């Protein structure tokens, strides 16, 4: 089963994708994570996209479509979770073609609905464990008193360079101008489902599970 998690930055796509990886063995394909990895490992492509990402703009369709194309080879039968991809209509068309070329299809596009004020609050307080990626928040999910990650015990935490108010404005604008048309696109294709992204992490997880269990 192949699904897209669609929603603005901070909607909880990455958090829910990780749950699906743990619970169902699906493969998370996050173009944001792939681009950050390319930056950390210092590849030419990583250097090229760094400034664009930090400002909160979208990198070119060609780059992200190439990244996804490579990863589709690693199919494990449990399916892919597309997280942060596609973000433009051209990417959505390309994904449809790539899946068809692999004899596969998209089963569900799950829109995670959240309001803009909540996004700003979520993103500006967000940090993650540098070792395992567990997500925390200054106000809503602080570290325990011992300062150790609840998942792996690490004390190394990190914040994304683009999780600041200025970049967030640009990221939100990119979402509304370039990505939100995908909601209509997938509605018209007949595979759009919506969940309330403001509910608790467990409730959102349960809503997504209910959609996937319908088949
Ligand atoms: P994310 O982790 O999904 O919030 O992505 C972080 C940043 O990576 C975005 O603000 C973009 O600069 C870039 N990025 C990630 N995925 C895409 C995509 N599908 N298309 C264009 N740019 C992307």
Short mmCIF file of N, CA, C and O in Angstrom, two decimals, residues 34-119:
data_model
loop_
_atom_site.label_atom_id
_atom_site.label_comp_id
_atom_site.label_asym_id
_atom_site.label_seq_id
_atom_site.Cartn_x
_atom_site.Cartn_y
_atom_site.Cartn_z
N UNK A 34 16.00 13.36 3.05
CA UNK A 34 17.04 13.00 2.05
C UNK A 34 17.90 14.22 1.72
O UNK A 34 19.12 14.11 1.60
N UNK A 35 17.25 15.38 1.59
CA UNK A 35 18.00 16.60 1.27
C UNK A 35 18.90 17.00 2.45
O UNK A 35 20.05 17.41 2.24
N UNK A 36 18.38 16.84 3.67
CA UNK A 36 19.23 17.17 4.84
C UNK A 36 20.42 16.22 4.92
O UNK A 36 21.53 16.63 5.25
N UNK A 37 20.20 14.95 4.59
CA UNK A 37 21.31 13.99 4.59
C UNK A 37 22.36 14.39 3.56
O UNK A 37 23.56 14.31 3.80
N UNK A 38 21.88 14.82 2.37
CA UNK A 38 22.81 15.22 1.31
C UNK A 38 23.65 16.41 1.77
O UNK A 38 24.84 16.52 1.45
N UNK A 39 23.05 17.27 2.56
CA UNK A 39 23.79 18.43 3.08
C UNK A 39 24.83 17.99 4.09
O UNK A 39 25.98 18.42 4.04
N UNK A 40 24.43 17.11 5.00
CA UNK A 40 25.36 16.65 6.04
C UNK A 40 26.54 15.92 5.43
O UNK A 40 27.68 16.09 5.85
N UNK A 41 26.25 15.10 4.40
CA UNK A 41 27.36 14.35 3.82
C UNK A 41 28.14 15.19 2.81
O UNK A 41 29.13 14.72 2.25
N UNK A 42 27.70 16.42 2.58
CA UNK A 42 28.49 17.37 1.77
C UNK A 42 28.52 17.06 0.29
O UNK A 42 29.48 17.43 -0.40
N UNK A 43 27.50 16.39 -0.24
CA UNK A 43 27.50 16.13 -1.69
C UNK A 43 27.28 17.44 -2.44
O UNK A 43 26.82 18.42 -1.88
N UNK A 44 27.62 17.42 -3.75
CA UNK A 44 27.42 18.61 -4.59
C UNK A 44 25.98 19.07 -4.53
O UNK A 44 25.68 20.25 -4.40
N UNK A 45 25.07 18.09 -4.65
CA UNK A 45 23.65 18.43 -4.62
C UNK A 45 23.29 19.06 -3.27
O UNK A 45 22.55 20.05 -3.21
N UNK A 46 23.85 18.50 -2.19
CA UNK A 46 23.58 19.02 -0.85
C UNK A 46 23.99 20.48 -0.73
O UNK A 46 23.27 21.31 -0.16
N UNK A 47 25.15 20.80 -1.30
CA UNK A 47 25.65 22.19 -1.23
C UNK A 47 24.74 23.11 -2.03
O UNK A 47 24.47 24.23 -1.63
N UNK A 48 24.28 22.57 -3.16
CA UNK A 48 23.45 23.39 -4.07
C UNK A 48 22.11 23.77 -3.42
O UNK A 48 21.62 24.87 -3.63
N UNK A 49 21.55 22.87 -2.63
CA UNK A 49 20.20 23.13 -2.11
C UNK A 49 20.19 23.82 -0.74
O UNK A 49 19.15 24.27 -0.28
N UNK A 50 21.35 23.93 -0.08
CA UNK A 50 21.39 24.39 1.30
C UNK A 50 20.71 25.76 1.50
O UNK A 50 19.84 25.91 2.36
N UNK A 51 21.10 26.74 0.70
CA UNK A 51 20.57 28.10 0.90
C UNK A 51 19.07 28.15 0.61
O UNK A 51 18.31 28.83 1.30
N UNK A 52 18.67 27.40 -0.41
CA UNK A 52 17.24 27.37 -0.79
C UNK A 52 16.42 26.81 0.37
O UNK A 52 15.38 27.37 0.74
N UNK A 53 16.90 25.73 0.96
CA UNK A 53 16.18 25.11 2.08
C UNK A 53 16.14 26.02 3.30
O UNK A 53 15.09 26.17 3.93
N UNK A 54 17.27 26.63 3.63
CA UNK A 54 17.30 27.46 4.83
C UNK A 54 16.36 28.65 4.71
O UNK A 54 15.78 29.10 5.70
N UNK A 55 16.19 29.14 3.48
CA UNK A 55 15.28 30.27 3.28
C UNK A 55 13.82 29.81 3.31
O UNK A 55 12.92 30.62 3.46
N UNK A 56 13.60 28.50 3.13
CA UNK A 56 12.23 27.98 3.18
C UNK A 56 11.59 27.83 1.82
O UNK A 56 10.39 27.58 1.72
N UNK A 57 12.41 27.96 0.75
CA UNK A 57 11.85 27.78 -0.59
C UNK A 57 11.95 26.32 -1.03
O UNK A 57 12.69 25.53 -0.43
N UNK A 58 11.25 25.98 -2.10
CA UNK A 58 11.30 24.61 -2.61
C UNK A 58 12.51 24.43 -3.51
O UNK A 58 12.85 25.32 -4.29
N UNK A 59 13.15 23.28 -3.42
CA UNK A 59 14.23 22.96 -4.35
C UNK A 59 13.58 22.49 -5.66
O UNK A 59 12.36 22.30 -5.72
N UNK A 60 14.39 22.32 -6.70
CA UNK A 60 13.78 22.05 -8.02
C UNK A 60 13.09 20.68 -8.06
O UNK A 60 13.50 19.73 -7.38
N UNK A 61 12.07 20.62 -8.91
CA UNK A 61 11.35 19.36 -9.11
C UNK A 61 12.31 18.25 -9.54
O UNK A 61 12.23 17.12 -9.07
N UNK A 62 13.23 18.61 -10.44
CA UNK A 62 14.16 17.63 -11.00
C UNK A 62 14.94 16.92 -9.89
O UNK A 62 15.07 15.68 -9.90
N UNK A 63 15.43 17.68 -8.92
CA UNK A 63 16.23 17.08 -7.84
C UNK A 63 15.38 16.11 -7.01
O UNK A 63 15.77 14.96 -6.79
N UNK A 64 14.21 16.56 -6.56
CA UNK A 64 13.44 15.68 -5.66
C UNK A 64 12.85 14.48 -6.39
O UNK A 64 12.77 13.39 -5.84
N UNK A 65 12.47 14.68 -7.65
CA UNK A 65 11.93 13.55 -8.41
C UNK A 65 13.05 12.49 -8.58
O UNK A 65 12.82 11.29 -8.43
N UNK A 66 14.28 12.97 -8.82
CA UNK A 66 15.43 12.05 -8.94
C UNK A 66 15.63 11.25 -7.66
O UNK A 66 15.89 10.04 -7.69
N UNK A 67 15.51 11.93 -6.52
CA UNK A 67 15.70 11.25 -5.22
C UNK A 67 14.66 10.16 -5.03
O UNK A 67 14.96 9.04 -4.59
N UNK A 68 13.42 10.48 -5.35
CA UNK A 68 12.34 9.51 -5.17
C UNK A 68 12.51 8.33 -6.13
O UNK A 68 12.35 7.16 -5.74
N UNK A 69 12.89 8.64 -7.34
CA UNK A 69 13.06 7.58 -8.35
C UNK A 69 14.06 6.53 -7.87
O UNK A 69 13.80 5.33 -7.96
N UNK A 70 15.17 7.01 -7.30
CA UNK A 70 16.19 6.06 -6.79
C UNK A 70 15.62 5.16 -5.71
O UNK A 70 15.86 3.97 -5.68
N UNK A 71 14.84 5.76 -4.78
CA UNK A 71 14.37 5.00 -3.63
C UNK A 71 13.26 4.01 -3.96
O UNK A 71 13.04 3.07 -3.20
N UNK A 72 12.55 4.25 -5.06
CA UNK A 72 11.45 3.34 -5.38
C UNK A 72 11.96 1.93 -5.69
O UNK A 72 11.22 0.96 -5.62
N UNK A 73 13.26 1.86 -5.98
CA UNK A 73 13.85 0.54 -6.25
C UNK A 73 13.85 -0.33 -5.00
O UNK A 73 13.92 -1.54 -5.07
N UNK A 74 13.80 0.32 -3.81
CA UNK A 74 13.92 -0.43 -2.56
C UNK A 74 12.60 -0.95 -2.01
O UNK A 74 12.47 -1.14 -0.81
N UNK A 75 11.63 -1.21 -2.85
CA UNK A 75 10.31 -1.67 -2.42
C UNK A 75 10.42 -2.95 -1.57
O UNK A 75 11.09 -3.89 -1.95
N UNK A 76 9.75 -2.96 -0.40
CA UNK A 76 9.80 -4.17 0.45
C UNK A 76 8.46 -4.89 0.53
O UNK A 76 8.26 -5.77 1.36
N UNK A 77 7.50 -4.44 -0.29
CA UNK A 77 6.20 -5.10 -0.30
C UNK A 77 5.20 -4.49 0.67
O UNK A 77 4.00 -4.65 0.51
N UNK A 78 5.70 -3.78 1.71
CA UNK A 78 4.77 -3.18 2.70
C UNK A 78 4.28 -1.82 2.24
O UNK A 78 3.31 -1.29 2.75
N UNK A 79 4.99 -1.23 1.28
CA UNK A 79 4.54 0.03 0.71
C UNK A 79 5.34 1.24 1.17
O UNK A 79 6.12 1.16 2.12
N UNK A 80 5.14 2.32 0.45
CA UNK A 80 5.87 3.56 0.72
C UNK A 80 4.95 4.61 1.34
O UNK A 80 3.77 4.69 1.00
N UNK A 81 5.54 5.41 2.23
CA UNK A 81 4.86 6.59 2.75
C UNK A 81 5.60 7.79 2.17
O UNK A 81 6.77 8.02 2.49
N UNK A 82 4.95 8.53 1.31
CA UNK A 82 5.57 9.73 0.76
C UNK A 82 5.30 10.88 1.72
O UNK A 82 4.15 11.23 1.97
N UNK A 83 6.37 11.41 2.28
CA UNK A 83 6.27 12.42 3.36
C UNK A 83 6.99 13.68 2.86
O UNK A 83 8.20 13.69 2.72
N UNK A 84 6.21 14.71 2.54
CA UNK A 84 6.82 15.95 2.03
C UNK A 84 7.08 15.88 0.53
O UNK A 84 7.77 16.72 -0.03
N UNK A 85 6.55 14.91 -0.12
CA UNK A 85 6.62 14.73 -1.57
C UNK A 85 5.32 14.05 -1.99
O UNK A 85 4.90 13.10 -1.33
N UNK A 86 4.67 14.47 -3.05
CA UNK A 86 4.99 15.61 -3.91
C UNK A 86 4.58 16.93 -3.28
O UNK A 86 3.72 16.98 -2.42
N UNK A 87 5.23 18.01 -3.74
CA UNK A 87 4.92 19.35 -3.24
C UNK A 87 4.50 20.28 -4.38
O UNK A 87 4.19 21.44 -4.11
N UNK A 88 4.54 19.80 -5.60
CA UNK A 88 4.08 20.61 -6.75
C UNK A 88 3.27 19.68 -7.66
O UNK A 88 3.38 18.44 -7.57
N UNK A 89 2.51 20.29 -8.57
CA UNK A 89 1.72 19.48 -9.50
C UNK A 89 2.64 18.66 -10.40
O UNK A 89 2.34 17.50 -10.72
N UNK A 90 3.79 19.24 -10.81
CA UNK A 90 4.73 18.50 -11.66
C UNK A 90 5.25 17.27 -10.92
O UNK A 90 5.39 16.18 -11.50
N UNK A 91 5.51 17.41 -9.62
CA UNK A 91 5.98 16.26 -8.83
C UNK A 91 4.88 15.21 -8.71
O UNK A 91 5.15 14.01 -8.75
N UNK A 92 3.63 15.68 -8.58
CA UNK A 92 2.52 14.72 -8.45
C UNK A 92 2.37 13.91 -9.74
O UNK A 92 2.19 12.68 -9.70
N UNK A 93 2.46 14.59 -10.88
CA UNK A 93 2.39 13.88 -12.16
C UNK A 93 3.53 12.87 -12.27
O UNK A 93 3.34 11.72 -12.68
N UNK A 94 4.73 13.33 -11.90
CA UNK A 94 5.91 12.46 -12.02
C UNK A 94 5.75 11.23 -11.12
O UNK A 94 6.08 10.11 -11.52
N UNK A 95 5.23 11.43 -9.91
CA UNK A 95 5.06 10.29 -9.00
C UNK A 95 4.09 9.26 -9.60
O UNK A 95 4.36 8.06 -9.56
N UNK A 96 2.99 9.75 -10.17
CA UNK A 96 2.04 8.83 -10.80
C UNK A 96 2.71 8.00 -11.88
O UNK A 96 2.53 6.78 -11.96
N UNK A 97 3.56 8.66 -12.68
CA UNK A 97 4.23 7.95 -13.77
C UNK A 97 5.26 6.96 -13.24
O UNK A 97 5.37 5.84 -13.73
N UNK A 98 6.00 7.38 -12.21
CA UNK A 98 7.03 6.49 -11.66
C UNK A 98 6.39 5.24 -11.05
O UNK A 98 6.87 4.11 -11.25
N UNK A 99 5.29 5.44 -10.32
CA UNK A 99 4.63 4.28 -9.71
C UNK A 99 4.11 3.35 -10.80
O UNK A 99 4.27 2.13 -10.72
N UNK A 100 3.49 3.95 -11.81
CA UNK A 100 2.94 3.12 -12.91
C UNK A 100 4.06 2.31 -13.57
O UNK A 100 3.89 1.14 -13.89
N UNK A 101 5.23 2.94 -13.73
CA UNK A 101 6.36 2.24 -14.36
C UNK A 101 6.81 1.06 -13.51
O UNK A 101 7.43 0.12 -14.01
N UNK A 102 6.53 1.11 -12.19
CA UNK A 102 6.89 0.00 -11.29
C UNK A 102 5.70 -0.94 -11.11
O UNK A 102 5.71 -1.79 -10.20
N UNK A 103 4.65 -0.74 -11.87
CA UNK A 103 3.46 -1.58 -11.74
C UNK A 103 2.74 -1.33 -10.43
O UNK A 103 2.03 -2.20 -9.92
N UNK A 104 2.93 -0.13 -9.87
CA UNK A 104 2.33 0.18 -8.57
C UNK A 104 1.36 1.35 -8.71
O UNK A 104 1.28 1.98 -9.76
N UNK A 105 0.65 1.64 -7.62
CA UNK A 105 -0.26 2.79 -7.65
C UNK A 105 -0.31 3.43 -6.27
O UNK A 105 0.20 2.89 -5.29
N UNK A 106 -0.97 4.58 -6.26
CA UNK A 106 -1.16 5.30 -5.01
C UNK A 106 -2.47 4.83 -4.42
O UNK A 106 -3.50 4.81 -5.11
N UNK A 107 -2.47 4.43 -3.13
CA UNK A 107 -3.72 3.94 -2.55
C UNK A 107 -4.49 5.04 -1.83
O UNK A 107 -5.70 5.12 -1.97
N UNK A 108 -3.78 5.84 -1.04
CA UNK A 108 -4.47 6.92 -0.31
C UNK A 108 -3.60 8.16 -0.24
O UNK A 108 -2.38 8.05 -0.08
N UNK A 109 -4.25 9.31 -0.35
CA UNK A 109 -3.57 10.58 -0.09
C UNK A 109 -4.24 11.14 1.15
O UNK A 109 -5.44 11.42 1.14
N UNK A 110 -3.49 11.23 2.23
CA UNK A 110 -4.09 11.64 3.51
C UNK A 110 -3.69 13.07 3.83
O UNK A 110 -2.51 13.37 4.06
N UNK A 111 -4.70 13.93 3.76
CA UNK A 111 -4.46 15.34 4.06
C UNK A 111 -4.56 15.54 5.56
O UNK A 111 -5.58 15.19 6.18
N UNK A 112 -3.52 16.12 6.16
CA UNK A 112 -3.54 16.39 7.60
C UNK A 112 -3.91 17.86 7.80
O UNK A 112 -3.12 18.74 7.49
N UNK A 113 -5.13 18.08 8.28
CA UNK A 113 -5.63 19.44 8.40
C UNK A 113 -5.26 20.07 9.74
O UNK A 113 -5.50 19.48 10.79
N UNK A 114 -4.68 21.26 9.66
CA UNK A 114 -4.28 21.98 10.89
C UNK A 114 -4.48 23.48 10.65
O UNK A 114 -4.50 23.90 9.50
N UNK A 115 -4.61 24.26 11.72
CA UNK A 115 -4.74 25.69 11.43
C UNK A 115 -3.39 26.40 11.57
O UNK A 115 -2.48 25.93 12.23
N UNK A 116 -3.30 27.53 10.87
CA UNK A 116 -1.99 28.18 10.72
C UNK A 116 -1.36 28.63 12.03
O UNK A 116 -0.15 28.52 12.22
N UNK A 117 -2.19 29.12 12.97
CA UNK A 117 -1.62 29.57 14.25
C UNK A 117 -0.98 28.39 14.97
O UNK A 117 0.09 28.52 15.58
N UNK A 118 -1.64 27.24 14.89
CA UNK A 118 -1.10 26.05 15.55
C UNK A 118 0.24 25.66 14.93
O UNK A 118 1.17 25.25 15.62
N UNK A 119 0.35 25.81 13.61
CA UNK A 119 1.60 25.44 12.93
C UNK A 119 2.76 26.27 13.41
O UNK A 119 3.85 25.76 13.67
#
